[in-house]
Amino acid sequence: MRLSINIDHIATLRNARGGNVPDLTEAALICEHAGADGIVCHLREDRRHIRDNDVKVLRKNISTKLDLEMAAIPEIINTALQIKPDLVTLVPEKRQELTTEGGLDVFRLQSSLKKCILQFHERGILVSLFVDPLRKQIEAAKKINADMIEIHTGEYVNAKSEESKKKHIERICKMAIFGRQIGLGVNAGHGLNYENIRPIAKIKEIEEVSIGHAIIVRAISVGLELAVREMIMLVKR
Ligand code: PXP
């Protein structure tokens, strides 16, 4: 299973002070150096973290794979067509949400998504659709020529009881198998962390996971002590 890292939260931190630290490209290169298989960023309509220029700079500087998460809206589609990431992952987007809240309703949006997918294919860009683990949505993704799906793991990660988690894992597993059977690539993501990743990692039909928040949070835990020690050295010299 491959791992792609979503670096949106590095941009959130950078934007808090208006400068260029932490540097997004440096962060992406650290992820690649550590063995990540790809870099993911979400260019939101409100540009709350990633900005257009970030995507351009990442495109030029990373050597793995750039996955641009985005809503299928004309302005962002045009930007993506110009920048040419390796892959776009189409997600639903609401201005008020803290993070992506659910899968795309591919079944309902078939005709507009089909046109959008065609535009990307004409530019040689692969398209993944972020969907809930539902047969109807996955069938629709195949029908409109998506290359792959990213199964939304949100309900699994938010499940309260062990029994409920097990049910969600079974469903994700079943839908991953179904997706592969009908010829789609299958990725998964959302809310995955160091505690809940194992059952997902066991599903061999899932080829890649996309993880952001948990890794950036963990970086603070494992890096804060060293950062303090380095400053103490300077302050007390
Ligand atoms: N996949 C998709 C489609 C997402 O929207 C997000 C959040 O930006 C992720 C994966 C990563 O989620 P998390 O930050 O919870 O790991």
mmCIF file of C-alpha atoms and ligand atoms in Angstrom:
data_model
loop_
_atom_site.group_PDB
_atom_site.id
_atom_site.type_symbol
_atom_site.label_atom_id
_atom_site.label_comp_id
_atom_site.label_asym_id
_atom_site.label_seq_id
_atom_site.Cartn_x
_atom_site.Cartn_y
_atom_site.Cartn_z
ATOM 1 C CA MET A 1 0.000 0.000 0.000
ATOM 2 C CA ARG A 2 1.299 3.437 -0.899
ATOM 3 C CA LEU A 3 1.112 6.499 1.351
ATOM 4 C CA SER A 4 0.446 10.020 0.125
ATOM 5 C CA ILE A 5 0.743 12.914 2.538
ATOM 6 C CA ASN A 6 -1.702 15.803 2.615
ATOM 7 C CA ILE A 7 0.206 18.971 3.521
ATOM 8 C CA ASP A 8 -2.718 21.434 3.800
ATOM 9 C CA HIS A 9 -2.089 21.943 7.507
ATOM 10 C CA ILE A 10 1.469 23.121 6.885
ATOM 11 C CA ALA A 11 -0.048 25.882 4.749
ATOM 12 C CA THR A 12 -2.528 26.709 7.533
ATOM 13 C CA LEU A 13 0.394 27.271 9.891
ATOM 14 C CA ARG A 14 2.262 29.337 7.331
ATOM 15 C CA ASN A 15 -0.764 31.527 6.651
ATOM 16 C CA ALA A 16 -1.123 32.275 10.376
ATOM 17 C CA ARG A 17 1.906 34.604 10.149
ATOM 18 C CA GLY A 18 1.614 35.687 6.545
ATOM 19 C CA GLY A 19 5.204 34.847 5.568
ATOM 20 C CA ASN A 20 6.690 31.777 3.965
ATOM 21 C CA VAL A 21 7.447 29.602 6.994
ATOM 22 C CA PRO A 22 6.979 26.735 7.299
ATOM 23 C CA ASP A 23 7.956 26.371 3.674
ATOM 24 C CA LEU A 24 5.574 24.063 1.862
ATOM 25 C CA THR A 25 8.097 22.716 -0.624
ATOM 26 C CA GLU A 26 10.583 21.960 2.133
ATOM 27 C CA ALA A 27 7.846 20.055 3.974
ATOM 28 C CA ALA A 28 6.927 18.131 0.819
ATOM 29 C CA LEU A 29 10.574 17.215 0.225
ATOM 30 C CA ILE A 30 10.899 15.987 3.826
ATOM 31 C CA CYS A 31 7.840 13.765 3.245
ATOM 32 C CA GLU A 32 9.394 12.395 0.068
ATOM 33 C CA HIS A 33 12.775 11.898 1.750
ATOM 34 C CA ALA A 34 10.998 9.916 4.494
ATOM 35 C CA GLY A 35 9.503 7.601 1.863
ATOM 36 C CA ALA A 36 6.100 9.094 1.032
ATOM 37 C CA ASP A 37 4.775 8.045 -2.355
ATOM 38 C CA GLY A 38 3.000 11.276 -3.140
ATOM 39 C CA ILE A 39 1.997 14.753 -1.986
ATOM 40 C CA VAL A 40 -1.634 15.840 -1.705
ATOM 41 C CA CYS A 41 -2.998 19.347 -1.337
ATOM 42 C CA HIS A 42 -6.521 20.731 -1.480
ATOM 43 C CA LEU A 43 -7.003 23.977 -3.384
ATOM 44 C CA ARG A 44 -10.205 25.204 -1.786
ATOM 45 C CA GLU A 45 -12.442 27.814 -3.298
ATOM 46 C CA ASP A 46 -11.817 30.052 -0.246
ATOM 47 C CA ARG A 47 -8.008 29.400 -0.415
ATOM 48 C CA ARG A 48 -7.976 28.937 3.333
ATOM 49 C CA HIS A 49 -4.688 27.036 3.262
ATOM 50 C CA ILE A 50 -3.225 26.027 -0.114
ATOM 51 C CA ARG A 51 -2.958 28.813 -2.704
ATOM 52 C CA ASP A 52 -2.622 28.641 -6.478
ATOM 53 C CA ASN A 53 1.087 29.444 -6.377
ATOM 54 C CA ASP A 54 1.716 26.655 -3.846
ATOM 55 C CA VAL A 55 0.377 24.112 -6.307
ATOM 56 C CA LYS A 56 2.554 25.548 -9.082
ATOM 57 C CA VAL A 57 5.688 25.455 -6.921
ATOM 58 C CA LEU A 58 4.946 21.928 -5.685
ATOM 59 C CA ARG A 59 4.388 20.801 -9.273
ATOM 60 C CA LYS A 60 7.881 22.014 -10.177
ATOM 61 C CA ASN A 61 9.709 20.699 -7.148
ATOM 62 C CA ILE A 62 8.387 17.354 -6.024
ATOM 63 C CA SER A 63 9.588 14.167 -7.607
ATOM 64 C CA THR A 64 6.877 11.724 -6.554
ATOM 65 C CA LYS A 65 3.269 12.363 -7.487
ATOM 66 C CA LEU A 66 1.124 15.464 -7.034
ATOM 67 C CA ASP A 67 -2.514 14.793 -6.181
ATOM 68 C CA LEU A 68 -4.649 17.933 -6.251
ATOM 69 C CA GLU A 69 -7.853 17.664 -4.255
ATOM 70 C CA MET A 70 -10.507 20.002 -5.545
ATOM 71 C CA ALA A 71 -14.174 20.681 -6.112
ATOM 72 C CA ALA A 72 -15.381 20.297 -9.698
ATOM 73 C CA ILE A 73 -16.029 24.002 -10.206
ATOM 74 C CA PRO A 74 -14.945 25.893 -13.354
ATOM 75 C CA GLU A 75 -12.425 28.251 -11.732
ATOM 76 C CA ILE A 76 -10.513 25.465 -9.966
ATOM 77 C CA ILE A 77 -10.812 23.138 -12.973
ATOM 78 C CA ASN A 78 -9.103 25.792 -15.140
ATOM 79 C CA THR A 79 -6.312 26.246 -12.604
ATOM 80 C CA ALA A 80 -5.780 22.486 -12.398
ATOM 81 C CA LEU A 81 -5.735 22.115 -16.182
ATOM 82 C CA GLN A 82 -2.976 24.715 -16.364
ATOM 83 C CA ILE A 83 -0.849 23.330 -13.526
ATOM 84 C CA LYS A 84 -1.266 19.699 -14.574
ATOM 85 C CA PRO A 85 -0.960 17.667 -11.381
ATOM 86 C CA ASP A 86 -0.488 13.927 -11.913
ATOM 87 C CA LEU A 87 -3.878 13.252 -10.404
ATOM 88 C CA VAL A 88 -6.912 15.243 -9.329
ATOM 89 C CA THR A 89 -9.191 13.957 -6.598
ATOM 90 C CA LEU A 90 -12.640 15.472 -6.932
ATOM 91 C CA VAL A 91 -14.356 16.137 -3.616
ATOM 92 C CA PRO A 92 -17.552 17.875 -2.531
ATOM 93 C CA GLU A 93 -16.826 21.208 -0.899
ATOM 94 C CA LYS A 94 -18.811 23.443 1.425
ATOM 95 C CA ARG A 95 -17.504 26.812 2.508
ATOM 96 C CA GLN A 96 -18.497 26.358 6.150
ATOM 97 C CA GLU A 97 -17.025 22.876 6.669
ATOM 98 C CA LEU A 98 -13.859 22.373 8.727
ATOM 99 C CA THR A 99 -12.782 19.549 6.433
ATOM 100 C CA THR A 100 -14.342 17.470 3.646
ATOM 101 C CA GLU A 101 -17.513 16.023 5.137
ATOM 102 C CA GLY A 102 -18.513 13.160 2.893
ATOM 103 C CA GLY A 103 -18.195 11.536 -0.485
ATOM 104 C CA LEU A 104 -19.281 13.014 -3.806
ATOM 105 C CA ASP A 105 -22.745 12.133 -4.999
ATOM 106 C CA VAL A 106 -21.363 10.775 -8.276
ATOM 107 C CA PHE A 107 -24.655 9.105 -9.126
ATOM 108 C CA ARG A 108 -26.537 12.418 -9.092
ATOM 109 C CA LEU A 109 -23.764 14.486 -10.686
ATOM 110 C CA GLN A 110 -22.887 11.998 -13.428
ATOM 111 C CA SER A 111 -23.270 14.232 -16.460
ATOM 112 C CA SER A 112 -21.311 17.243 -15.154
ATOM 113 C CA LEU A 113 -18.581 15.038 -13.655
ATOM 114 C CA LYS A 114 -18.252 13.096 -16.894
ATOM 115 C CA LYS A 115 -17.503 16.316 -18.796
ATOM 116 C CA CYS A 116 -15.016 17.372 -16.160
ATOM 117 C CA ILE A 117 -13.232 13.978 -16.252
ATOM 118 C CA LEU A 118 -12.984 14.210 -20.040
ATOM 119 C CA GLN A 119 -11.306 17.632 -19.791
ATOM 120 C CA PHE A 120 -8.677 16.200 -17.430
ATOM 121 C CA HIS A 121 -8.114 13.111 -19.543
ATOM 122 C CA GLU A 122 -7.532 15.296 -22.595
ATOM 123 C CA ARG A 123 -4.674 16.911 -20.662
ATOM 124 C CA GLY A 124 -3.288 13.540 -19.506
ATOM 125 C CA ILE A 125 -4.393 14.005 -15.887
ATOM 126 C CA LEU A 126 -5.785 11.032 -13.975
ATOM 127 C CA VAL A 127 -9.017 11.491 -12.033
ATOM 128 C CA SER A 128 -10.035 9.996 -8.703
ATOM 129 C CA LEU A 129 -13.477 10.494 -7.161
ATOM 130 C CA PHE A 130 -13.858 10.698 -3.376
ATOM 131 C CA VAL A 131 -16.858 8.496 -2.596
ATOM 132 C CA ASP A 132 -18.600 6.893 0.329
ATOM 133 C CA PRO A 133 -18.296 3.102 0.318
ATOM 134 C CA LEU A 134 -21.538 2.596 -1.611
ATOM 135 C CA ARG A 135 -21.945 0.320 -4.625
ATOM 136 C CA LYS A 136 -24.175 2.798 -6.466
ATOM 137 C CA GLN A 137 -21.545 5.550 -6.255
ATOM 138 C CA ILE A 138 -18.692 3.273 -7.287
ATOM 139 C CA GLU A 139 -20.644 1.943 -10.279
ATOM 140 C CA ALA A 140 -21.383 5.524 -11.316
ATOM 141 C CA ALA A 141 -17.671 6.421 -11.019
ATOM 142 C CA LYS A 142 -16.801 3.606 -13.421
ATOM 143 C CA LYS A 143 -19.596 4.574 -15.794
ATOM 144 C CA ILE A 144 -18.277 8.118 -16.203
ATOM 145 C CA ASN A 145 -14.685 6.928 -16.796
ATOM 146 C CA ALA A 146 -13.010 7.838 -13.510
ATOM 147 C CA ASP A 147 -9.605 6.187 -13.209
ATOM 148 C CA MET A 148 -9.951 5.511 -9.525
ATOM 149 C CA ILE A 149 -11.937 6.145 -6.394
ATOM 150 C CA GLU A 150 -10.858 7.261 -2.963
ATOM 151 C CA ILE A 151 -13.075 5.578 -0.401
ATOM 152 C CA HIS A 152 -14.159 7.975 2.329
ATOM 153 C CA THR A 153 -13.118 6.423 5.648
ATOM 154 C CA GLY A 154 -14.821 9.097 7.782
ATOM 155 C CA GLU A 155 -17.635 6.924 9.098
ATOM 156 C CA TYR A 156 -15.205 4.165 10.082
ATOM 157 C CA VAL A 157 -12.869 6.524 11.935
ATOM 158 C CA ASN A 158 -15.768 8.215 13.754
ATOM 159 C CA ALA A 159 -17.531 4.973 14.745
ATOM 160 C CA LYS A 160 -17.896 4.733 18.516
ATOM 161 C CA SER A 161 -18.113 1.008 19.222
ATOM 162 C CA GLU A 162 -15.806 -1.799 18.164
ATOM 163 C CA GLU A 163 -18.798 -3.519 16.587
ATOM 164 C CA SER A 164 -19.623 -0.500 14.483
ATOM 165 C CA LYS A 165 -15.975 -0.056 13.441
ATOM 166 C CA LYS A 166 -15.905 -3.698 12.355
ATOM 167 C CA LYS A 167 -19.041 -3.212 10.248
ATOM 168 C CA HIS A 168 -17.540 -0.160 8.544
ATOM 169 C CA ILE A 169 -14.293 -1.997 7.823
ATOM 170 C CA GLU A 170 -16.242 -4.889 6.302
ATOM 171 C CA ARG A 171 -18.126 -2.468 4.085
ATOM 172 C CA ILE A 172 -14.954 -0.639 3.026
ATOM 173 C CA CYS A 173 -13.297 -3.980 2.263
ATOM 174 C CA LYS A 174 -16.280 -5.191 0.224
ATOM 175 C CA MET A 175 -16.441 -1.949 -1.756
ATOM 176 C CA ALA A 176 -12.664 -1.936 -2.351
ATOM 177 C CA ILE A 177 -12.947 -5.449 -3.800
ATOM 178 C CA PHE A 178 -15.915 -4.346 -5.920
ATOM 179 C CA GLY A 179 -14.067 -1.272 -7.183
ATOM 180 C CA ARG A 180 -11.071 -3.325 -8.262
ATOM 181 C CA GLN A 181 -13.314 -5.955 -9.878
ATOM 182 C CA ILE A 182 -14.897 -3.356 -12.144
ATOM 183 C CA GLY A 183 -11.493 -1.967 -13.113
ATOM 184 C CA LEU A 184 -11.069 1.078 -10.877
ATOM 185 C CA GLY A 185 -7.993 1.962 -8.865
ATOM 186 C CA VAL A 186 -8.891 2.124 -5.176
ATOM 187 C CA ASN A 187 -7.483 4.551 -2.620
ATOM 188 C CA ALA A 188 -8.816 5.493 0.815
ATOM 189 C CA GLY A 189 -8.591 8.390 3.198
ATOM 190 C CA HIS A 190 -9.958 10.807 5.740
ATOM 191 C CA GLY A 191 -9.326 10.814 9.460
ATOM 192 C CA LEU A 192 -6.862 7.925 9.329
ATOM 193 C CA ASN A 193 -4.353 7.954 12.162
ATOM 194 C CA TYR A 194 -1.783 5.834 13.999
ATOM 195 C CA GLU A 195 -4.526 4.011 15.961
ATOM 196 C CA ASN A 196 -7.060 3.267 13.233
ATOM 197 C CA ILE A 197 -4.852 2.556 10.201
ATOM 198 C CA ARG A 198 -4.152 -1.160 10.786
ATOM 199 C CA PRO A 199 -7.472 -2.662 9.619
ATOM 200 C CA ILE A 200 -7.328 -0.432 6.526
ATOM 201 C CA ALA A 201 -3.709 -1.411 5.826
ATOM 202 C CA LYS A 202 -4.795 -5.068 5.781
ATOM 203 C CA ILE A 203 -7.182 -4.542 2.855
ATOM 204 C CA LYS A 204 -5.023 -5.523 -0.079
ATOM 205 C CA GLU A 205 -7.365 -4.064 -2.692
ATOM 206 C CA ILE A 206 -6.669 -0.551 -1.361
ATOM 207 C CA GLU A 207 -3.624 0.649 -3.252
ATOM 208 C CA GLU A 208 -3.003 3.945 -1.525
ATOM 209 C CA VAL A 209 -4.007 5.936 1.539
ATOM 210 C CA SER A 210 -4.024 9.714 1.809
ATOM 211 C CA ILE A 211 -3.250 11.009 5.298
ATOM 212 C CA GLY A 212 -2.743 14.569 6.524
ATOM 213 C CA HIS A 213 -3.824 15.782 9.925
ATOM 214 C CA ALA A 214 -2.603 12.835 12.003
ATOM 215 C CA ILE A 215 0.904 12.995 10.550
ATOM 216 C CA ILE A 216 1.274 16.743 11.055
ATOM 217 C CA VAL A 217 -0.006 16.376 14.642
ATOM 218 C CA ARG A 218 2.452 13.532 15.262
ATOM 219 C CA ALA A 219 5.259 15.687 13.870
ATOM 220 C CA ILE A 220 4.606 18.148 16.687
ATOM 221 C CA SER A 221 4.760 15.397 19.324
ATOM 222 C CA VAL A 222 7.972 13.897 18.035
ATOM 223 C CA GLY A 223 9.629 17.190 17.068
ATOM 224 C CA LEU A 224 8.701 19.641 19.826
ATOM 225 C CA GLU A 225 11.233 18.420 22.379
ATOM 226 C CA LEU A 226 14.141 18.818 19.952
ATOM 227 C CA ALA A 227 12.908 22.262 18.902
ATOM 228 C CA VAL A 228 12.837 23.411 22.549
ATOM 229 C CA ARG A 229 16.292 21.950 23.246
ATOM 230 C CA GLU A 230 17.756 23.750 20.237
ATOM 231 C CA MET A 231 16.352 27.071 21.423
ATOM 232 C CA ILE A 232 17.582 26.496 24.989
ATOM 233 C CA MET A 233 21.084 25.996 23.588
ATOM 234 C CA LEU A 234 20.872 29.395 21.917
ATOM 235 C CA VAL A 235 19.230 31.211 24.829
ATOM 236 C CA LYS A 236 21.549 29.881 27.510
ATOM 237 C CA ARG A 237 24.800 30.026 25.639
HETATM 238 N N1 PXP B 1 -8.711 12.479 1.457
HETATM 239 C C1 PXP B 1 -9.557 13.502 1.196
HETATM 240 C C2 PXP B 1 -10.425 13.412 -0.021
HETATM 241 C C3 PXP B 1 -9.614 14.634 2.021
HETATM 242 O O1 PXP B 1 -10.461 15.638 1.743
HETATM 243 C C4 PXP B 1 -8.759 14.702 3.131
HETATM 244 C C5 PXP B 1 -8.756 15.942 3.991
HETATM 245 O O2 PXP B 1 -8.247 17.005 3.287
HETATM 246 C C6 PXP B 1 -7.871 13.623 3.362
HETATM 247 C C7 PXP B 1 -7.899 12.524 2.530
HETATM 248 C C8 PXP B 1 -6.916 13.628 4.498
HETATM 249 O O3 PXP B 1 -7.630 13.602 5.686
HETATM 250 P P1 PXP B 1 -6.890 13.753 7.063
HETATM 251 O O4 PXP B 1 -6.278 15.120 7.092
HETATM 252 O O5 PXP B 1 -7.983 13.588 8.060
HETATM 253 O O6 PXP B 1 -5.852 12.668 7.121
#
